[in-house]
Amino acid sequence: MIEHDDAADETPFDSAVQSVQEAVTSRRGFLAGSTAAGIGALAFGTSGVAAQESDGDSDTTDLDVLNYALTLEHLEDAFYQHNLKSLGGFYSEETILTADLYDHLPYGFRKHVYPNLTDIGEHESTHVKTLTSVIEDLGGTPVEKAEYDFGTMKANNPESFFRTAMALENTGVQAYLGALSLIDSPELQTAAGTVVTVEARHAAYLNHLNGEDPFPKAFDDGKTMDEVLEKAGQFIVG
């Protein structure tokens, strides 16, 4: 596993935030010099610069979508922190390495599983930090981490961990796909797309570890916010 600090790297969200802020500043300047200045002040009020007008079909703002994504990233981040000892959690590398689930796999493959899972957990942590920063930069209030119960920490039996990890990563892909069209800012939409591709890699890897097809279809299906939050809600206890 190559050591690196994702949090220290520039992300696609950095330029997206700058673009949104510049667009808002430019628009505010225009409105300030027009008879629509009063309307402009109302439009940008206290909701944050990303809370722009919707397309008429929804009251969902870019900040709403970003907080929705952050809710899911908090869930995934907490999952790996709870379950991997390398991230402060339950399962040691030895337990994962010797899991009955992988008896049929050669050691050369199995020895990479734990470092790869740790990488995935670190990715989710980076997503949390990045989304939190973006929401704050755009004038919003990031949703806080909840309390979770994954029911996966069973001594010497990590099978439920792997099944839940697969479900969470696939749900993450469906969530981002379903939410991309709700984002008004093209720059934020593109930045969010760079997250969904990483989530898809996670999902494919977890599918493979669970003996499932890593890429079962030519096209993935997106899910609505309500559908995704119903799935995620089963792990949120407070």
Coordinates of N, CA, C and O in Angstrom, one line a residue, residues 47-48 50-52 54 58-72 131 135 138 140-141 143 179 182-184 188 225 229:
S47 N -28.9 31.5 2.8 CA -28.9 30.0 2.5 C -27.6 29.5 2.0 O -27.4 28.3 1.8
G48 N -26.6 30.4 1.8 CA -25.4 30.0 1.2 C -25.3 30.2 -0.3 O -26.3 30.1 -1.0
A50 N -24.4 28.4 -2.7 CA -24.8 27.3 -3.6 C -26.3 27.1 -3.6 O -26.8 26.3 -4.4
A51 N -27.0 27.7 -2.7 CA -28.5 27.6 -2.7 C -29.1 28.4 -3.7 O -29.8 29.4 -3.4
Q52 N -28.9 28.1 -5.0 CA -29.4 28.8 -6.1 C -30.7 28.3 -6.5 O -31.3 27.4 -6.0
S54 N -33.8 26.6 -8.2 CA -33.9 25.2 -8.8 C -34.5 25.3 -10.2 O -34.8 26.4 -10.7
S58 N -38.0 21.1 -8.4 CA -37.6 20.7 -7.1 C -37.1 21.9 -6.3 O -36.5 22.9 -6.9
D59 N -37.2 21.9 -5.0 CA -36.7 22.9 -4.1 C -35.3 22.5 -3.6 O -34.7 23.2 -2.8
T60 N -34.7 21.4 -4.1 CA -33.4 20.9 -3.7 C -32.3 21.8 -4.2 O -32.2 22.1 -5.4
T61 N -31.5 22.3 -3.3 CA -30.3 23.1 -3.7 C -29.1 22.3 -3.8 O -29.0 21.2 -3.4
D62 N -28.0 22.9 -4.3 CA -26.7 22.3 -4.4 C -26.2 21.9 -3.0 O -25.6 20.9 -2.8
L63 N -26.5 22.8 -2.0 CA -26.1 22.5 -0.7 C -26.8 21.3 -0.1 O -26.3 20.5 0.7
D64 N -28.1 21.2 -0.5 CA -28.9 20.1 0.0 C -28.2 18.8 -0.5 O -28.1 17.8 0.2
V65 N -27.9 18.8 -1.8 CA -27.3 17.6 -2.4 C -25.9 17.3 -1.8 O -25.6 16.1 -1.5
L66 N -25.1 18.3 -1.5 CA -23.8 18.1 -0.9 C -24.0 17.5 0.5 O -23.2 16.7 0.9
N67 N -25.0 18.0 1.3 CA -25.2 17.5 2.6 C -25.7 16.1 2.6 O -25.4 15.3 3.5
Y68 N -26.5 15.8 1.6 CA -27.0 14.4 1.4 C -25.8 13.5 1.1 O -25.7 12.4 1.7
A69 N -24.9 13.9 0.2 CA -23.7 13.1 0.0 C -22.9 13.0 1.2 O -22.3 11.9 1.5
L70 N -22.8 14.1 2.0 CA -22.0 14.0 3.2 C -22.6 13.0 4.3 O -21.9 12.3 5.0
T71 N -23.9 13.0 4.3 CA -24.6 12.0 5.2 C -24.2 10.6 4.9 O -23.9 9.8 5.8
L72 N -24.1 10.3 3.6 CA -23.7 8.9 3.2 C -22.2 8.7 3.4 O -21.8 7.6 3.8
L131 N -16.1 17.2 1.5 CA -17.4 17.7 1.4 C -17.7 18.7 2.6 O -18.4 19.7 2.3
I135 N -18.9 22.5 1.7 CA -20.2 23.1 2.2 C -20.0 24.3 3.0 O -20.7 25.3 2.9
L138 N -19.1 27.3 0.8 CA -20.2 27.8 0.1 C -21.3 28.4 1.0 O -22.4 28.7 0.6
G140 N -22.7 27.0 3.7 CA -23.7 26.1 4.3 C -23.2 25.6 5.7 O -22.1 25.8 6.1
T141 N -24.1 24.8 6.3 CA -23.8 24.1 7.5 C -23.7 22.6 7.3 O -24.7 22.0 7.0
V143 N -23.8 18.7 7.6 CA -24.6 17.8 8.5 C -23.6 17.0 9.4 O -22.4 16.7 9.0
A179 N -28.3 11.6 -7.7 CA -28.2 13.0 -7.3 C -27.5 13.9 -8.2 O -27.7 15.1 -8.2
L182 N -29.5 16.6 -9.9 CA -30.1 17.6 -9.0 C -29.1 18.8 -8.8 O -29.5 19.8 -8.2
I183 N -27.8 18.7 -9.2 CA -26.9 19.7 -8.9 C -26.9 20.7 -10.0 O -26.8 20.4 -11.2
D184 N -27.1 22.0 -9.7 CA -27.2 23.1 -10.7 C -25.8 23.5 -11.3 O -25.7 23.7 -12.5
L188 N -19.6 21.8 -9.9 CA -19.9 20.9 -8.8 C -20.3 19.5 -9.2 O -20.0 18.5 -8.7
M225 N -33.1 10.1 -3.5 CA -32.7 10.4 -2.1 C -33.5 9.6 -1.1 O -32.9 9.0 -0.2
L229 N -31.8 7.0 1.4 CA -31.9 7.2 2.9 C -32.6 6.2 3.6 O -32.4 5.9 4.8

